[in-house]
mmCIF file of C-alpha atoms in Angstrom:
data_model
loop_
_atom_site.group_PDB
_atom_site.id
_atom_site.type_symbol
_atom_site.label_atom_id
_atom_site.label_comp_id
_atom_site.label_asym_id
_atom_site.label_seq_id
_atom_site.Cartn_x
_atom_site.Cartn_y
_atom_site.Cartn_z
ATOM 1 C CA MET A 10 28.321 28.993 1.911
ATOM 2 C CA THR A 11 29.022 25.808 3.775
ATOM 3 C CA LYS A 12 28.200 22.356 2.533
ATOM 4 C CA THR A 13 25.623 21.828 5.303
ATOM 5 C CA ALA A 14 23.782 25.078 4.547
ATOM 6 C CA LEU A 15 23.671 24.268 0.846
ATOM 7 C CA ARG A 16 22.362 20.800 1.653
ATOM 8 C CA PHE A 17 19.530 22.220 3.773
ATOM 9 C CA ILE A 18 18.617 24.758 1.071
ATOM 10 C CA VAL A 19 18.374 22.006 -1.541
ATOM 11 C CA LEU A 20 16.385 19.837 0.891
ATOM 12 C CA ALA A 21 13.993 22.724 1.584
ATOM 13 C CA ILE A 22 13.407 23.324 -2.122
ATOM 14 C CA VAL A 23 12.821 19.636 -2.812
ATOM 15 C CA LEU A 24 10.488 19.179 0.164
ATOM 16 C CA VAL A 25 8.427 22.284 -0.635
ATOM 17 C CA LEU A 26 8.096 21.279 -4.288
ATOM 18 C CA ALA A 27 7.148 17.738 -3.306
ATOM 19 C CA GLN A 28 4.607 19.040 -0.796
ATOM 20 C CA VAL A 29 2.848 21.466 -3.130
ATOM 21 C CA MET A 30 2.995 19.335 -6.267
ATOM 22 C CA VAL A 31 2.465 15.826 -4.913
ATOM 23 C CA PHE A 32 1.564 15.526 -1.244
ATOM 24 C CA ASN A 33 -1.074 18.281 -1.143
ATOM 25 C CA ASN A 34 -2.985 16.287 -3.764
ATOM 26 C CA ILE A 35 -2.986 13.124 -1.654
ATOM 27 C CA CYS A 36 -5.891 12.759 0.745
ATOM 28 C CA LEU A 37 -6.465 9.186 1.889
ATOM 29 C CA PHE A 38 -10.062 8.445 2.889
ATOM 30 C CA ASN A 39 -10.692 12.194 2.971
ATOM 31 C CA VAL A 40 -8.830 12.494 6.293
ATOM 32 C CA ALA A 41 -5.083 11.810 5.909
ATOM 33 C CA VAL A 42 -2.820 14.360 4.219
ATOM 34 C CA PRO A 43 0.963 13.842 4.419
ATOM 35 C CA MET A 44 2.827 16.913 5.666
ATOM 36 C CA VAL A 45 6.424 16.128 4.798
ATOM 37 C CA PHE A 46 7.944 19.586 4.468
ATOM 38 C CA ILE A 47 8.111 19.886 8.274
ATOM 39 C CA TYR A 48 10.839 17.226 8.151
ATOM 40 C CA LEU A 49 13.265 20.086 7.502
ATOM 41 C CA ILE A 50 12.404 21.789 10.802
ATOM 42 C CA GLY A 51 13.096 18.587 12.695
ATOM 43 C CA ARG A 52 16.429 18.106 10.948
ATOM 44 C CA LEU A 53 17.845 21.597 11.486
ATOM 45 C CA PRO A 54 21.040 21.556 13.582
ATOM 46 C CA VAL A 55 20.581 22.064 17.308
ATOM 47 C CA THR A 56 23.427 24.582 17.201
ATOM 48 C CA MET A 57 21.257 27.043 15.251
ATOM 49 C CA SER A 58 19.855 29.912 17.275
ATOM 50 C CA ALA A 59 16.160 29.940 18.114
ATOM 51 C CA ASN A 60 15.652 33.069 16.005
ATOM 52 C CA ALA A 61 17.244 31.451 12.960
ATOM 53 C CA VAL A 62 15.151 28.295 13.348
ATOM 54 C CA MET A 63 11.955 30.322 13.712
ATOM 55 C CA THR A 64 12.865 32.411 10.660
ATOM 56 C CA VAL A 65 13.474 29.268 8.613
ATOM 57 C CA GLY A 66 10.208 27.813 9.888
ATOM 58 C CA PHE A 67 8.270 30.954 9.021
ATOM 59 C CA PHE A 68 9.629 31.199 5.481
ATOM 60 C CA LEU A 69 9.181 27.468 4.932
ATOM 61 C CA GLY A 70 5.535 27.708 5.960
ATOM 62 C CA LEU A 71 5.031 30.924 4.003
ATOM 63 C CA THR A 72 6.406 29.306 0.859
ATOM 64 C CA VAL A 73 3.984 26.405 1.192
ATOM 65 C CA ASP A 74 1.176 28.907 1.897
ATOM 66 C CA VAL A 75 1.895 30.830 -1.283
ATOM 67 C CA PHE A 76 1.681 27.723 -3.430
ATOM 68 C CA SER A 77 -1.185 26.094 -1.523
ATOM 69 C CA ASP A 78 -3.492 29.091 -1.028
ATOM 70 C CA THR A 79 -3.724 28.563 2.724
ATOM 71 C CA TYR A 80 -3.457 32.213 3.831
ATOM 72 C CA GLY A 81 -0.703 31.965 6.440
ATOM 73 C CA MET A 82 -1.863 28.847 8.269
ATOM 74 C CA ASN A 83 1.328 26.925 7.510
ATOM 75 C CA ALA A 84 3.499 29.950 8.324
ATOM 76 C CA LEU A 85 1.901 30.208 11.758
ATOM 77 C CA ALA A 86 2.058 26.478 12.461
ATOM 78 C CA CYS A 87 5.671 26.171 11.249
ATOM 79 C CA THR A 88 6.795 29.162 13.317
ATOM 80 C CA VAL A 89 5.231 27.715 16.464
ATOM 81 C CA LEU A 90 6.693 24.296 15.630
ATOM 82 C CA ALA A 91 10.146 25.851 15.192
ATOM 83 C CA ALA A 92 9.788 27.528 18.586
ATOM 84 C CA LEU A 93 8.804 24.202 20.198
ATOM 85 C CA ARG A 94 11.532 22.158 18.516
ATOM 86 C CA ARG A 95 14.196 22.578 21.197
ATOM 87 C CA PRO A 96 11.846 21.884 24.163
ATOM 88 C CA VAL A 97 10.600 18.758 22.372
ATOM 89 C CA LEU A 98 14.192 17.631 21.819
ATOM 90 C CA ARG A 99 14.907 18.185 25.521
ATOM 91 C CA LEU A 100 12.064 15.799 26.364
ATOM 92 C CA TYR A 101 14.075 12.973 24.844
ATOM 93 C CA VAL A 102 17.708 14.116 25.129
ATOM 94 C CA ASN A 103 19.097 15.353 28.434
ATOM 95 C CA ARG A 104 22.058 17.293 27.083
ATOM 96 C CA GLU A 105 22.290 18.502 23.518
ATOM 97 C CA GLU A 106 26.065 18.838 23.922
ATOM 98 C CA ASP A 107 26.357 15.052 24.236
ATOM 99 C CA LEU A 108 25.076 14.470 20.702
ATOM 100 C CA PRO A 109 27.787 13.188 18.334
ATOM 101 C CA ASP A 110 26.246 15.199 15.477
ATOM 102 C CA PRO A 111 24.399 18.524 15.844
ATOM 103 C CA VAL A 112 21.791 17.419 13.279
ATOM 104 C CA PRO A 113 19.046 15.282 14.853
ATOM 105 C CA SER A 114 19.018 11.937 13.067
ATOM 106 C CA MET A 115 18.679 8.227 13.742
ATOM 107 C CA HIS A 116 22.446 8.075 14.028
ATOM 108 C CA SER A 117 22.880 10.907 16.531
ATOM 109 C CA LEU A 118 19.790 10.256 18.685
ATOM 110 C CA GLY A 119 19.217 6.559 18.181
ATOM 111 C CA THR A 120 16.298 5.108 16.267
ATOM 112 C CA GLY A 121 13.747 5.041 19.084
ATOM 113 C CA THR A 122 14.518 8.510 20.400
ATOM 114 C CA TYR A 123 14.595 10.016 16.916
ATOM 115 C CA LEU A 124 11.253 8.456 15.976
ATOM 116 C CA LYS A 125 9.667 9.748 19.201
ATOM 117 C CA TYR A 126 11.112 13.216 18.537
ATOM 118 C CA LEU A 127 9.853 13.260 14.943
ATOM 119 C CA LEU A 128 6.459 11.849 15.963
ATOM 120 C CA THR A 129 6.018 14.534 18.617
ATOM 121 C CA LEU A 130 6.886 17.313 16.154
ATOM 122 C CA THR A 131 4.564 15.882 13.521
ATOM 123 C CA LEU A 132 1.717 15.458 15.993
ATOM 124 C CA LEU A 133 2.135 19.043 17.234
ATOM 125 C CA TYR A 134 2.142 20.376 13.681
ATOM 126 C CA CYS A 135 -0.931 18.381 12.647
ATOM 127 C CA MET A 136 -2.786 19.487 15.773
ATOM 128 C CA MET A 137 -1.995 23.127 15.025
ATOM 129 C CA ILE A 138 -2.718 23.104 11.298
ATOM 130 C CA PHE A 139 -5.999 21.189 11.485
ATOM 131 C CA THR A 140 -7.249 23.181 14.466
ATOM 132 C CA ILE A 141 -6.436 26.421 12.646
ATOM 133 C CA GLU A 142 -8.085 25.095 9.490
ATOM 134 C CA ALA A 143 -11.254 23.965 11.254
ATOM 135 C CA PHE A 144 -11.288 26.996 13.590
ATOM 136 C CA THR A 145 -14.056 25.261 15.464
ATOM 137 C CA PHE A 146 -14.605 22.187 17.593
ATOM 138 C CA PHE A 147 -17.954 21.514 15.915
ATOM 139 C CA ASN A 148 -16.940 18.024 14.778
ATOM 140 C CA PRO A 149 -14.244 16.928 17.251
ATOM 141 C CA LEU A 150 -14.220 13.273 16.149
ATOM 142 C CA ARG A 151 -13.359 14.223 12.564
ATOM 143 C CA LEU A 152 -10.715 16.669 13.796
ATOM 144 C CA ILE A 153 -9.072 13.996 15.951
ATOM 145 C CA LEU A 154 -9.275 11.473 13.117
ATOM 146 C CA ARG A 155 -7.605 13.921 10.705
ATOM 147 C CA ILE A 156 -4.845 14.678 13.210
ATOM 148 C CA ILE A 157 -4.082 11.021 13.961
ATOM 149 C CA CYS A 158 -4.280 9.783 10.355
ATOM 150 C CA SER A 159 -2.262 12.677 8.940
ATOM 151 C CA THR A 160 0.373 12.242 11.638
ATOM 152 C CA ALA A 161 0.688 8.540 10.876
ATOM 153 C CA LEU A 162 0.882 9.058 7.111
ATOM 154 C CA SER A 163 3.343 11.934 7.486
ATOM 155 C CA MET A 164 5.560 9.839 9.767
ATOM 156 C CA LEU A 165 5.545 6.971 7.308
ATOM 157 C CA VAL A 166 6.633 9.210 4.441
ATOM 158 C CA MET A 167 9.206 11.117 6.532
ATOM 159 C CA VAL A 168 10.846 7.918 7.763
ATOM 160 C CA GLY A 169 11.072 6.846 4.109
ATOM 161 C CA ILE A 170 12.662 10.169 3.186
ATOM 162 C CA ASP A 171 15.039 9.884 6.136
ATOM 163 C CA SER A 172 16.146 6.426 5.028
ATOM 164 C CA LEU A 173 16.867 7.795 1.551
ATOM 165 C CA LEU A 174 18.843 10.780 2.852
ATOM 166 C CA THR A 175 20.878 8.978 5.497
ATOM 167 C CA PRO A 176 24.290 7.897 4.182
ATOM 168 C CA ARG A 177 24.994 4.178 4.331
ATOM 169 C CA SER A 178 27.815 4.735 6.849
ATOM 170 C CA GLU A 179 25.299 6.173 9.362
ATOM 171 C CA LYS A 180 22.678 3.427 9.030
ATOM 172 C CA ARG A 181 22.426 0.938 11.844
ATOM 173 C CA LEU A 182 20.930 -2.525 11.887
#
């Protein structure tokens, strides 16, 4: 098993445990819930096949579902997010072959591009999960508020996690 694969497995375990034990219990103002485990989907190497990414996304979501009692909602949202990951990356990067590192990061994409990429993925995930959870448009203002606040809180936490995981040699000023 390669060093990169082992690193992603450990990251997945840590993020899932953090999500189900800590972040699922945080709900700011009864609208904002941080969804940090999707950080792994955004950080998977672009060289991985679409089937492998979708499989990882499905099992990541299913694992969170098992511990959170959400009946497959996260599995569905993570699988769709994994399928949309490459088209979202193409919105911000013309050629994936030009990246110096196959893993999307602030170093390989640049800070602005990486933050836009991560924000788009987080927004898509929050839109899917909260729409599936509500399964109605009865209260659209609350739905929009939950999506925006959860996206913002998730981004804040994921950027913090990214700054902890990025080696000092990759950090830019």
